[in-house]
């Protein structure tokens, strides 16, 4: 991605494909472009690509996605209240955290007590 950024490429993207013996040569399952804006940083682009990846993976697996941007709320508790409200309204009974790199507040833990599973890579 950084090479594309440095070369002035205007569009990058996300591709999900079957793994085979070649590199990036398996049948494509899903793909989405990500436009590169001239006024964004490499970190901002990286975040947008990760967002696109998460949505594309979920879409390919027919899994609904809820994305909450914490900076849009005054406090973490306010963001998590919105998360709980949405999850409960959608009938969610448990939460699987995959790559969730925040400490949950007591509010969300109490709302889903004994029904939260956290998995993440050990890097």
mmCIF file of N, CA and C in Angstrom:
data_model
loop_
_atom_site.group_PDB
_atom_site.id
_atom_site.type_symbol
_atom_site.label_atom_id
_atom_site.label_comp_id
_atom_site.label_asym_id
_atom_site.label_seq_id
_atom_site.Cartn_x
_atom_site.Cartn_y
_atom_site.Cartn_z
ATOM 1 N N UNK A 1 0.822 -1.179 0.000
ATOM 2 C CA UNK A 1 0.000 0.000 0.000
ATOM 3 C C UNK A 1 0.872 1.250 0.000
ATOM 4 N N UNK A 2 1.929 1.237 0.779
ATOM 5 C CA UNK A 2 2.788 2.419 0.845
ATOM 6 C C UNK A 2 3.448 2.701 -0.501
ATOM 7 N N UNK A 3 3.798 1.646 -1.237
ATOM 8 C CA UNK A 3 4.373 1.834 -2.575
ATOM 9 C C UNK A 3 3.366 2.515 -3.499
ATOM 10 N N UNK A 4 2.112 2.077 -3.429
ATOM 11 C CA UNK A 4 1.057 2.687 -4.245
ATOM 12 C C UNK A 4 0.883 4.151 -3.858
ATOM 13 N N UNK A 5 0.903 4.417 -2.561
ATOM 14 C CA UNK A 5 0.766 5.778 -2.050
ATOM 15 C C UNK A 5 1.890 6.659 -2.593
ATOM 16 N N UNK A 6 3.115 6.173 -2.481
ATOM 17 C CA UNK A 6 4.277 6.945 -2.933
ATOM 18 C C UNK A 6 4.296 7.136 -4.445
ATOM 19 N N UNK A 7 3.731 6.193 -5.192
ATOM 20 C CA UNK A 7 3.710 6.277 -6.651
ATOM 21 C C UNK A 7 2.569 7.152 -7.168
ATOM 22 N N UNK A 8 1.713 7.625 -6.263
ATOM 23 C CA UNK A 8 0.621 8.493 -6.678
ATOM 24 C C UNK A 8 -0.581 7.767 -7.257
ATOM 25 N N UNK A 9 -0.718 6.482 -6.963
ATOM 26 C CA UNK A 9 -1.871 5.710 -7.437
ATOM 27 C C UNK A 9 -3.143 6.324 -6.860
ATOM 28 N N UNK A 10 -4.201 6.397 -7.651
ATOM 29 C CA UNK A 10 -5.444 7.050 -7.236
ATOM 30 C C UNK A 10 -6.476 6.084 -6.661
ATOM 31 N N UNK A 11 -6.330 4.782 -6.959
ATOM 32 C CA UNK A 11 -7.294 3.789 -6.481
ATOM 33 C C UNK A 11 -6.538 2.560 -6.006
ATOM 34 N N UNK A 12 -6.880 2.099 -4.824
ATOM 35 C CA UNK A 12 -6.401 0.814 -4.326
ATOM 36 C C UNK A 12 -7.652 -0.010 -4.067
ATOM 37 N N UNK A 13 -7.571 -1.028 -3.271
ATOM 38 C CA UNK A 13 -8.779 -1.791 -3.020
ATOM 39 C C UNK A 13 -8.562 -2.976 -2.114
ATOM 40 N N UNK A 14 -9.635 -3.712 -1.943
ATOM 41 C CA UNK A 14 -9.650 -4.897 -1.099
ATOM 42 C C UNK A 14 -10.194 -6.043 -1.928
ATOM 43 N N UNK A 15 -9.525 -7.181 -1.857
ATOM 44 C CA UNK A 15 -9.956 -8.369 -2.591
ATOM 45 C C UNK A 15 -9.966 -9.565 -1.650
ATOM 46 N N UNK A 16 -11.032 -10.336 -1.703
ATOM 47 C CA UNK A 16 -11.097 -11.617 -1.001
ATOM 48 C C UNK A 16 -11.059 -12.680 -2.079
ATOM 49 N N UNK A 17 -10.128 -13.609 -1.952
ATOM 50 C CA UNK A 17 -10.038 -14.667 -2.956
ATOM 51 C C UNK A 17 -9.684 -15.981 -2.296
ATOM 52 N N UNK A 18 -9.993 -17.072 -2.997
ATOM 53 C CA UNK A 18 -9.610 -18.390 -2.515
ATOM 54 C C UNK A 18 -8.099 -18.516 -2.581
ATOM 55 N N UNK A 19 -7.530 -19.174 -1.593
ATOM 56 C CA UNK A 19 -6.087 -19.386 -1.555
ATOM 57 C C UNK A 19 -5.750 -20.612 -2.397
ATOM 58 N N UNK A 20 -4.746 -20.467 -3.250
ATOM 59 C CA UNK A 20 -4.250 -21.603 -4.023
ATOM 60 C C UNK A 20 -2.723 -21.571 -3.991
ATOM 61 N N UNK A 21 -2.085 -22.319 -4.841
ATOM 62 C CA UNK A 21 -0.621 -22.403 -4.804
ATOM 63 C C UNK A 21 0.069 -21.131 -5.275
ATOM 64 N N UNK A 22 -0.625 -20.295 -6.011
ATOM 65 C CA UNK A 22 -0.043 -19.036 -6.465
ATOM 66 C C UNK A 22 -0.331 -17.921 -5.478
ATOM 67 N N UNK A 23 0.385 -16.834 -5.609
ATOM 68 C CA UNK A 23 0.153 -15.678 -4.757
ATOM 69 C C UNK A 23 -0.915 -14.807 -5.410
ATOM 70 N N UNK A 24 -1.991 -14.559 -4.689
ATOM 71 C CA UNK A 24 -3.092 -13.728 -5.202
ATOM 72 C C UNK A 24 -3.631 -14.222 -6.536
ATOM 73 N N UNK A 25 -3.678 -15.519 -6.734
ATOM 74 C CA UNK A 25 -4.154 -16.028 -8.024
ATOM 75 C C UNK A 25 -5.427 -16.857 -7.904
ATOM 76 N N UNK A 26 -5.932 -17.044 -6.698
ATOM 77 C CA UNK A 26 -7.158 -17.822 -6.522
ATOM 78 C C UNK A 26 -8.371 -17.074 -7.044
ATOM 79 N N UNK A 27 -9.448 -17.809 -7.231
ATOM 80 C CA UNK A 27 -10.699 -17.217 -7.717
ATOM 81 C C UNK A 27 -11.152 -16.108 -6.767
ATOM 82 N N UNK A 28 -11.550 -14.972 -7.334
ATOM 83 C CA UNK A 28 -11.993 -13.831 -6.534
ATOM 84 C C UNK A 28 -13.406 -14.082 -6.024
ATOM 85 N N UNK A 29 -13.590 -13.888 -4.719
ATOM 86 C CA UNK A 29 -14.891 -14.034 -4.074
ATOM 87 C C UNK A 29 -15.599 -12.683 -4.038
ATOM 88 N N UNK A 30 -14.872 -11.649 -3.651
ATOM 89 C CA UNK A 30 -15.446 -10.304 -3.553
ATOM 90 C C UNK A 30 -14.318 -9.287 -3.677
ATOM 91 N N UNK A 31 -14.693 -8.100 -4.151
ATOM 92 C CA UNK A 31 -13.692 -7.060 -4.377
ATOM 93 C C UNK A 31 -14.365 -5.700 -4.271
ATOM 94 N N UNK A 32 -13.640 -4.729 -3.715
ATOM 95 C CA UNK A 32 -14.167 -3.369 -3.653
ATOM 96 C C UNK A 32 -13.017 -2.370 -3.804
ATOM 97 N N UNK A 33 -13.224 -1.316 -4.581
ATOM 98 C CA UNK A 33 -12.178 -0.298 -4.729
ATOM 99 C C UNK A 33 -12.181 0.672 -3.545
ATOM 100 N N UNK A 34 -11.027 1.253 -3.275
ATOM 101 C CA UNK A 34 -10.893 2.306 -2.272
ATOM 102 C C UNK A 34 -10.141 3.446 -2.949
ATOM 103 N N UNK A 35 -10.823 4.583 -3.095
ATOM 104 C CA UNK A 35 -10.200 5.743 -3.723
ATOM 105 C C UNK A 35 -9.197 6.380 -2.769
ATOM 106 N N UNK A 36 -8.079 6.829 -3.314
ATOM 107 C CA UNK A 36 -7.050 7.492 -2.521
ATOM 108 C C UNK A 36 -7.224 8.996 -2.682
ATOM 109 N N UNK A 37 -7.450 9.669 -1.572
ATOM 110 C CA UNK A 37 -7.638 11.113 -1.575
ATOM 111 C C UNK A 37 -6.288 11.801 -1.434
ATOM 112 N N UNK A 38 -6.099 12.871 -2.177
ATOM 113 C CA UNK A 38 -4.824 13.598 -2.140
ATOM 114 C C UNK A 38 -4.565 14.274 -0.797
ATOM 115 N N UNK A 39 -5.633 14.552 -0.040
ATOM 116 C CA UNK A 39 -5.453 15.299 1.208
ATOM 117 C C UNK A 39 -5.481 14.421 2.458
ATOM 118 N N UNK A 40 -5.356 13.099 2.291
ATOM 119 C CA UNK A 40 -5.340 12.236 3.470
ATOM 120 C C UNK A 40 -3.938 11.697 3.723
ATOM 121 N N UNK A 41 -3.718 11.289 4.943
ATOM 122 C CA UNK A 41 -2.424 10.715 5.309
ATOM 123 C C UNK A 41 -2.443 9.214 5.035
ATOM 124 N N UNK A 42 -1.275 8.600 5.075
ATOM 125 C CA UNK A 42 -1.181 7.157 4.890
ATOM 126 C C UNK A 42 -1.942 6.433 6.001
ATOM 127 N N UNK A 43 -1.926 6.984 7.211
ATOM 128 C CA UNK A 43 -2.665 6.374 8.325
ATOM 129 C C UNK A 43 -4.172 6.435 8.094
ATOM 130 N N UNK A 44 -4.651 7.558 7.567
ATOM 131 C CA UNK A 44 -6.083 7.678 7.267
ATOM 132 C C UNK A 44 -6.487 6.703 6.165
ATOM 133 N N UNK A 45 -5.651 6.575 5.147
ATOM 134 C CA UNK A 45 -5.923 5.624 4.072
ATOM 135 C C UNK A 45 -5.938 4.197 4.617
ATOM 136 N N UNK A 46 -4.977 3.885 5.457
ATOM 137 C CA UNK A 46 -4.915 2.550 6.054
ATOM 138 C C UNK A 46 -6.191 2.244 6.827
ATOM 139 N N UNK A 47 -6.675 3.213 7.589
ATOM 140 C CA UNK A 47 -7.916 3.018 8.349
ATOM 141 C C UNK A 47 -9.101 2.785 7.411
ATOM 142 N N UNK A 48 -9.170 3.544 6.334
ATOM 143 C CA UNK A 48 -10.280 3.364 5.385
ATOM 144 C C UNK A 48 -10.211 2.001 4.697
ATOM 145 N N UNK A 49 -8.998 1.538 4.399
ATOM 146 C CA UNK A 49 -8.845 0.216 3.787
ATOM 147 C C UNK A 49 -9.277 -0.865 4.771
ATOM 148 N N UNK A 50 -8.890 -0.731 6.025
ATOM 149 C CA UNK A 50 -9.313 -1.707 7.035
ATOM 150 C C UNK A 50 -10.830 -1.710 7.185
ATOM 151 N N UNK A 51 -11.449 -0.544 7.177
ATOM 152 C CA UNK A 51 -12.914 -0.476 7.227
ATOM 153 C C UNK A 51 -13.525 -1.213 6.040
ATOM 154 N N UNK A 52 -12.970 -0.975 4.859
ATOM 155 C CA UNK A 52 -13.478 -1.642 3.652
ATOM 156 C C UNK A 52 -13.305 -3.154 3.754
ATOM 157 N N UNK A 53 -12.167 -3.600 4.294
ATOM 158 C CA UNK A 53 -11.933 -5.040 4.486
ATOM 159 C C UNK A 53 -12.983 -5.644 5.390
ATOM 160 N N UNK A 54 -13.205 -5.017 6.534
ATOM 161 C CA UNK A 54 -14.150 -5.560 7.505
ATOM 162 C C UNK A 54 -15.549 -5.658 6.910
ATOM 163 N N UNK A 55 -15.961 -4.623 6.196
ATOM 164 C CA UNK A 55 -17.288 -4.649 5.585
ATOM 165 C C UNK A 55 -17.370 -5.692 4.476
ATOM 166 N N UNK A 56 -16.317 -5.814 3.682
ATOM 167 C CA UNK A 56 -16.332 -6.771 2.580
ATOM 168 C C UNK A 56 -16.354 -8.203 3.102
ATOM 169 N N UNK A 57 -15.565 -8.504 4.131
ATOM 170 C CA UNK A 57 -15.573 -9.852 4.717
ATOM 171 C C UNK A 57 -16.965 -10.197 5.233
ATOM 172 N N UNK A 58 -17.550 -9.274 5.970
ATOM 173 C CA UNK A 58 -18.881 -9.521 6.527
ATOM 174 C C UNK A 58 -19.917 -9.683 5.419
ATOM 175 N N UNK A 59 -19.843 -8.827 4.418
ATOM 176 C CA UNK A 59 -20.781 -8.907 3.294
ATOM 177 C C UNK A 59 -20.644 -10.246 2.570
ATOM 178 N N UNK A 60 -19.412 -10.687 2.347
ATOM 179 C CA UNK A 60 -19.180 -11.955 1.652
ATOM 180 C C UNK A 60 -19.724 -13.131 2.452
ATOM 181 N N UNK A 61 -19.720 -13.012 3.785
ATOM 182 C CA UNK A 61 -20.220 -14.082 4.650
ATOM 183 C C UNK A 61 -21.666 -13.849 5.073
ATOM 184 N N UNK A 62 -22.284 -12.789 4.544
ATOM 185 C CA UNK A 62 -23.670 -12.438 4.867
ATOM 186 C C UNK A 62 -23.856 -12.199 6.374
ATOM 187 N N UNK A 63 -22.922 -11.447 6.957
ATOM 188 C CA UNK A 63 -22.959 -11.110 8.380
ATOM 189 C C UNK A 63 -23.201 -9.608 8.500
ATOM 190 N N UNK A 64 -24.207 -9.192 9.283
ATOM 191 C CA UNK A 64 -24.443 -7.754 9.449
ATOM 192 C C UNK A 64 -23.285 -7.083 10.188
ATOM 193 N N UNK A 65 -23.051 -5.823 9.881
ATOM 194 C CA UNK A 65 -21.945 -5.062 10.467
ATOM 195 C C UNK A 65 -22.497 -3.839 11.189
ATOM 196 N N UNK A 66 -21.976 -3.589 12.378
ATOM 197 C CA UNK A 66 -22.267 -2.362 13.109
ATOM 198 C C UNK A 66 -20.945 -1.641 13.300
ATOM 199 N N UNK A 67 -20.858 -0.436 12.802
ATOM 200 C CA UNK A 67 -19.629 0.340 12.963
ATOM 201 C C UNK A 67 -19.945 1.596 13.760
ATOM 202 N N UNK A 68 -19.316 1.706 14.907
ATOM 203 C CA UNK A 68 -19.476 2.874 15.773
ATOM 204 C C UNK A 68 -18.142 3.612 15.808
ATOM 205 N N UNK A 69 -18.167 4.869 15.464
ATOM 206 C CA UNK A 69 -16.965 5.707 15.516
ATOM 207 C C UNK A 69 -16.945 6.412 16.878
ATOM 208 N N UNK A 70 -16.085 5.947 17.749
ATOM 209 C CA UNK A 70 -16.017 6.510 19.103
ATOM 210 C C UNK A 70 -15.832 8.028 19.112
ATOM 211 N N UNK A 71 -14.997 8.606 18.234
ATOM 212 C CA UNK A 71 -14.825 10.067 18.277
ATOM 213 C C UNK A 71 -16.115 10.855 18.014
ATOM 214 N N UNK A 72 -17.125 10.216 17.456
ATOM 215 C CA UNK A 72 -18.387 10.906 17.187
ATOM 216 C C UNK A 72 -19.206 11.110 18.467
ATOM 217 N N UNK A 73 -18.795 10.478 19.556
ATOM 218 C CA UNK A 73 -19.519 10.572 20.822
ATOM 219 C C UNK A 73 -18.679 11.334 21.842
ATOM 220 N N UNK A 74 -19.360 11.953 22.801
ATOM 221 C CA UNK A 74 -18.641 12.734 23.814
ATOM 222 C C UNK A 74 -17.808 11.854 24.737
ATOM 223 N N UNK A 75 -18.304 10.642 25.028
ATOM 224 C CA UNK A 75 -17.592 9.736 25.933
ATOM 225 C C UNK A 75 -17.637 8.311 25.384
ATOM 226 N N UNK A 76 -16.743 7.469 25.894
ATOM 227 C CA UNK A 76 -16.777 6.045 25.539
ATOM 228 C C UNK A 76 -18.090 5.425 25.988
ATOM 229 N N UNK A 77 -18.562 5.832 27.174
ATOM 230 C CA UNK A 77 -19.811 5.287 27.688
ATOM 231 C C UNK A 77 -20.970 5.598 26.747
ATOM 232 N N UNK A 78 -20.994 6.806 26.198
ATOM 233 C CA UNK A 78 -22.060 7.181 25.261
ATOM 234 C C UNK A 78 -22.001 6.319 24.006
ATOM 235 N N UNK A 79 -20.795 6.064 23.512
ATOM 236 C CA UNK A 79 -20.643 5.201 22.333
ATOM 237 C C UNK A 79 -21.124 3.792 22.644
ATOM 238 N N UNK A 80 -20.746 3.275 23.814
ATOM 239 C CA UNK A 80 -21.138 1.915 24.159
ATOM 240 C C UNK A 80 -22.626 1.810 24.473
ATOM 241 N N UNK A 81 -23.231 2.873 24.961
ATOM 242 C CA UNK A 81 -24.686 2.869 25.138
ATOM 243 C C UNK A 81 -25.368 2.715 23.781
ATOM 244 N N UNK A 82 -24.841 3.390 22.768
ATOM 245 C CA UNK A 82 -25.384 3.265 21.411
ATOM 246 C C UNK A 82 -25.178 1.845 20.886
ATOM 247 N N UNK A 83 -24.016 1.268 21.161
ATOM 248 C CA UNK A 83 -23.748 -0.107 20.741
ATOM 249 C C UNK A 83 -24.756 -1.055 21.379
ATOM 250 N N UNK A 84 -24.919 -0.959 22.700
ATOM 251 C CA UNK A 84 -25.844 -1.851 23.410
ATOM 252 C C UNK A 84 -27.265 -1.660 22.902
ATOM 253 N N UNK A 85 -27.682 -0.412 22.746
ATOM 254 C CA UNK A 85 -29.040 -0.129 22.266
ATOM 255 C C UNK A 85 -29.288 -0.798 20.915
ATOM 256 N N UNK A 86 -28.341 -0.665 20.005
ATOM 257 C CA UNK A 86 -28.486 -1.241 18.666
ATOM 258 C C UNK A 86 -28.465 -2.762 18.711
ATOM 259 N N UNK A 87 -27.544 -3.335 19.472
ATOM 260 C CA UNK A 87 -27.448 -4.792 19.545
ATOM 261 C C UNK A 87 -28.701 -5.408 20.159
ATOM 262 N N UNK A 88 -29.189 -4.824 21.238
ATOM 263 C CA UNK A 88 -30.400 -5.335 21.884
ATOM 264 C C UNK A 88 -31.592 -5.213 20.937
ATOM 265 N N UNK A 89 -31.718 -4.079 20.254
ATOM 266 C CA UNK A 89 -32.825 -3.882 19.304
ATOM 267 C C UNK A 89 -32.786 -4.899 18.170
ATOM 268 N N UNK A 90 -31.575 -5.334 17.795
ATOM 269 C CA UNK A 90 -31.433 -6.317 16.719
ATOM 270 C C UNK A 90 -31.513 -7.759 17.218
ATOM 271 N N UNK A 91 -31.754 -7.948 18.516
ATOM 272 C CA UNK A 91 -31.909 -9.289 19.058
ATOM 273 C C UNK A 91 -30.611 -10.041 19.296
ATOM 274 N N UNK A 92 -29.498 -9.321 19.360
ATOM 275 C CA UNK A 92 -28.202 -9.958 19.594
ATOM 276 C C UNK A 92 -28.151 -10.463 21.036
ATOM 277 N N UNK A 93 -27.692 -11.698 21.214
ATOM 278 C CA UNK A 93 -27.628 -12.284 22.555
ATOM 279 C C UNK A 93 -26.202 -12.480 23.055
ATOM 280 N N UNK A 94 -25.218 -12.320 22.201
ATOM 281 C CA UNK A 94 -23.824 -12.470 22.597
ATOM 282 C C UNK A 94 -22.934 -11.668 21.671
ATOM 283 N N UNK A 95 -21.713 -11.417 22.117
ATOM 284 C CA UNK A 95 -20.781 -10.597 21.342
ATOM 285 C C UNK A 95 -19.469 -11.350 21.169
ATOM 286 N N UNK A 96 -18.957 -11.354 19.950
ATOM 287 C CA UNK A 96 -17.632 -11.881 19.651
ATOM 288 C C UNK A 96 -16.761 -10.697 19.250
ATOM 289 N N UNK A 97 -15.730 -10.424 20.031
ATOM 290 C CA UNK A 97 -14.808 -9.332 19.735
ATOM 291 C C UNK A 97 -13.608 -9.912 18.998
ATOM 292 N N UNK A 98 -13.410 -9.479 17.772
ATOM 293 C CA UNK A 98 -12.283 -9.957 16.963
ATOM 294 C C UNK A 98 -11.450 -8.747 16.562
ATOM 295 N N UNK A 99 -10.313 -8.583 17.182
ATOM 296 C CA UNK A 99 -9.479 -7.429 16.878
ATOM 297 C C UNK A 99 -9.980 -6.154 17.517
ATOM 298 N N UNK A 100 -10.847 -6.265 18.502
ATOM 299 C CA UNK A 100 -11.376 -5.098 19.204
ATOM 300 C C UNK A 100 -10.326 -4.654 20.210
ATOM 301 N N UNK A 101 -9.700 -3.538 19.953
ATOM 302 C CA UNK A 101 -8.534 -3.127 20.730
ATOM 303 C C UNK A 101 -8.859 -2.032 21.747
ATOM 304 N N UNK A 102 -9.990 -2.145 22.413
ATOM 305 C CA UNK A 102 -10.369 -1.199 23.458
ATOM 306 C C UNK A 102 -10.755 -1.981 24.706
ATOM 307 N N UNK A 103 -10.616 -1.342 25.845
ATOM 308 C CA UNK A 103 -11.119 -1.926 27.083
ATOM 309 C C UNK A 103 -12.591 -1.554 27.174
ATOM 310 N N UNK A 104 -13.438 -2.550 27.350
ATOM 311 C CA UNK A 104 -14.868 -2.292 27.444
ATOM 312 C C UNK A 104 -15.199 -1.628 28.777
ATOM 313 N N UNK A 105 -16.155 -0.722 28.750
ATOM 314 C CA UNK A 105 -16.624 -0.104 29.987
ATOM 315 C C UNK A 105 -17.547 -1.084 30.706
ATOM 316 N N UNK A 106 -17.750 -0.876 32.000
ATOM 317 C CA UNK A 106 -18.673 -1.751 32.733
ATOM 318 C C UNK A 106 -20.075 -1.778 32.114
ATOM 319 N N UNK A 107 -20.486 -0.697 31.469
ATOM 320 C CA UNK A 107 -21.833 -0.639 30.889
ATOM 321 C C UNK A 107 -22.067 -1.772 29.892
ATOM 322 N N UNK A 108 -21.171 -1.937 28.948
ATOM 323 C CA UNK A 108 -21.367 -2.968 27.928
ATOM 324 C C UNK A 108 -21.123 -4.364 28.507
ATOM 325 N N UNK A 109 -20.172 -4.477 29.437
ATOM 326 C CA UNK A 109 -19.900 -5.782 30.056
ATOM 327 C C UNK A 109 -21.120 -6.251 30.842
ATOM 328 N N UNK A 110 -21.733 -5.367 31.602
ATOM 329 C CA UNK A 110 -22.918 -5.729 32.384
ATOM 330 C C UNK A 110 -24.101 -6.060 31.483
ATOM 331 N N UNK A 111 -24.230 -5.353 30.375
ATOM 332 C CA UNK A 111 -25.352 -5.601 29.461
ATOM 333 C C UNK A 111 -25.267 -6.986 28.826
ATOM 334 N N UNK A 112 -24.047 -7.495 28.638
ATOM 335 C CA UNK A 112 -23.852 -8.808 28.008
ATOM 336 C C UNK A 112 -23.003 -9.715 28.907
ATOM 337 N N UNK A 113 -23.249 -9.650 30.210
ATOM 338 C CA UNK A 113 -22.452 -10.415 31.167
ATOM 339 C C UNK A 113 -22.445 -11.904 30.828
ATOM 340 N N UNK A 114 -21.246 -12.479 30.826
ATOM 341 C CA UNK A 114 -21.025 -13.896 30.512
ATOM 342 C C UNK A 114 -21.411 -14.252 29.072
ATOM 343 N N UNK A 115 -21.558 -13.232 28.210
ATOM 344 C CA UNK A 115 -21.918 -13.485 26.811
ATOM 345 C C UNK A 115 -21.017 -12.704 25.859
ATOM 346 N N UNK A 116 -19.786 -12.423 26.299
ATOM 347 C CA UNK A 116 -18.799 -11.733 25.470
ATOM 348 C C UNK A 116 -17.577 -12.636 25.348
ATOM 349 N N UNK A 117 -17.171 -12.889 24.110
ATOM 350 C CA UNK A 117 -15.974 -13.685 23.846
ATOM 351 C C UNK A 117 -14.989 -12.807 23.091
ATOM 352 N N UNK A 118 -13.764 -12.701 23.593
ATOM 353 C CA UNK A 118 -12.742 -11.873 22.960
ATOM 354 C C UNK A 118 -11.684 -12.770 22.329
ATOM 355 N N UNK A 119 -11.485 -12.625 21.037
ATOM 356 C CA UNK A 119 -10.399 -13.326 20.352
ATOM 357 C C UNK A 119 -9.537 -12.272 19.680
ATOM 358 N N UNK A 120 -8.247 -12.461 19.675
ATOM 359 C CA UNK A 120 -7.366 -11.515 18.997
ATOM 360 C C UNK A 120 -6.030 -12.186 18.754
ATOM 361 N N UNK A 121 -5.301 -11.697 17.771
ATOM 362 C CA UNK A 121 -3.992 -12.292 17.501
ATOM 363 C C UNK A 121 -3.001 -11.945 18.601
ATOM 364 N N UNK A 122 -2.137 -12.863 18.890
ATOM 365 C CA UNK A 122 -1.065 -12.601 19.851
ATOM 366 C C UNK A 122 0.152 -12.149 19.058
ATOM 367 N N UNK A 123 0.329 -10.850 18.952
ATOM 368 C CA UNK A 123 1.424 -10.301 18.152
ATOM 369 C C UNK A 123 2.609 -9.967 19.011
#
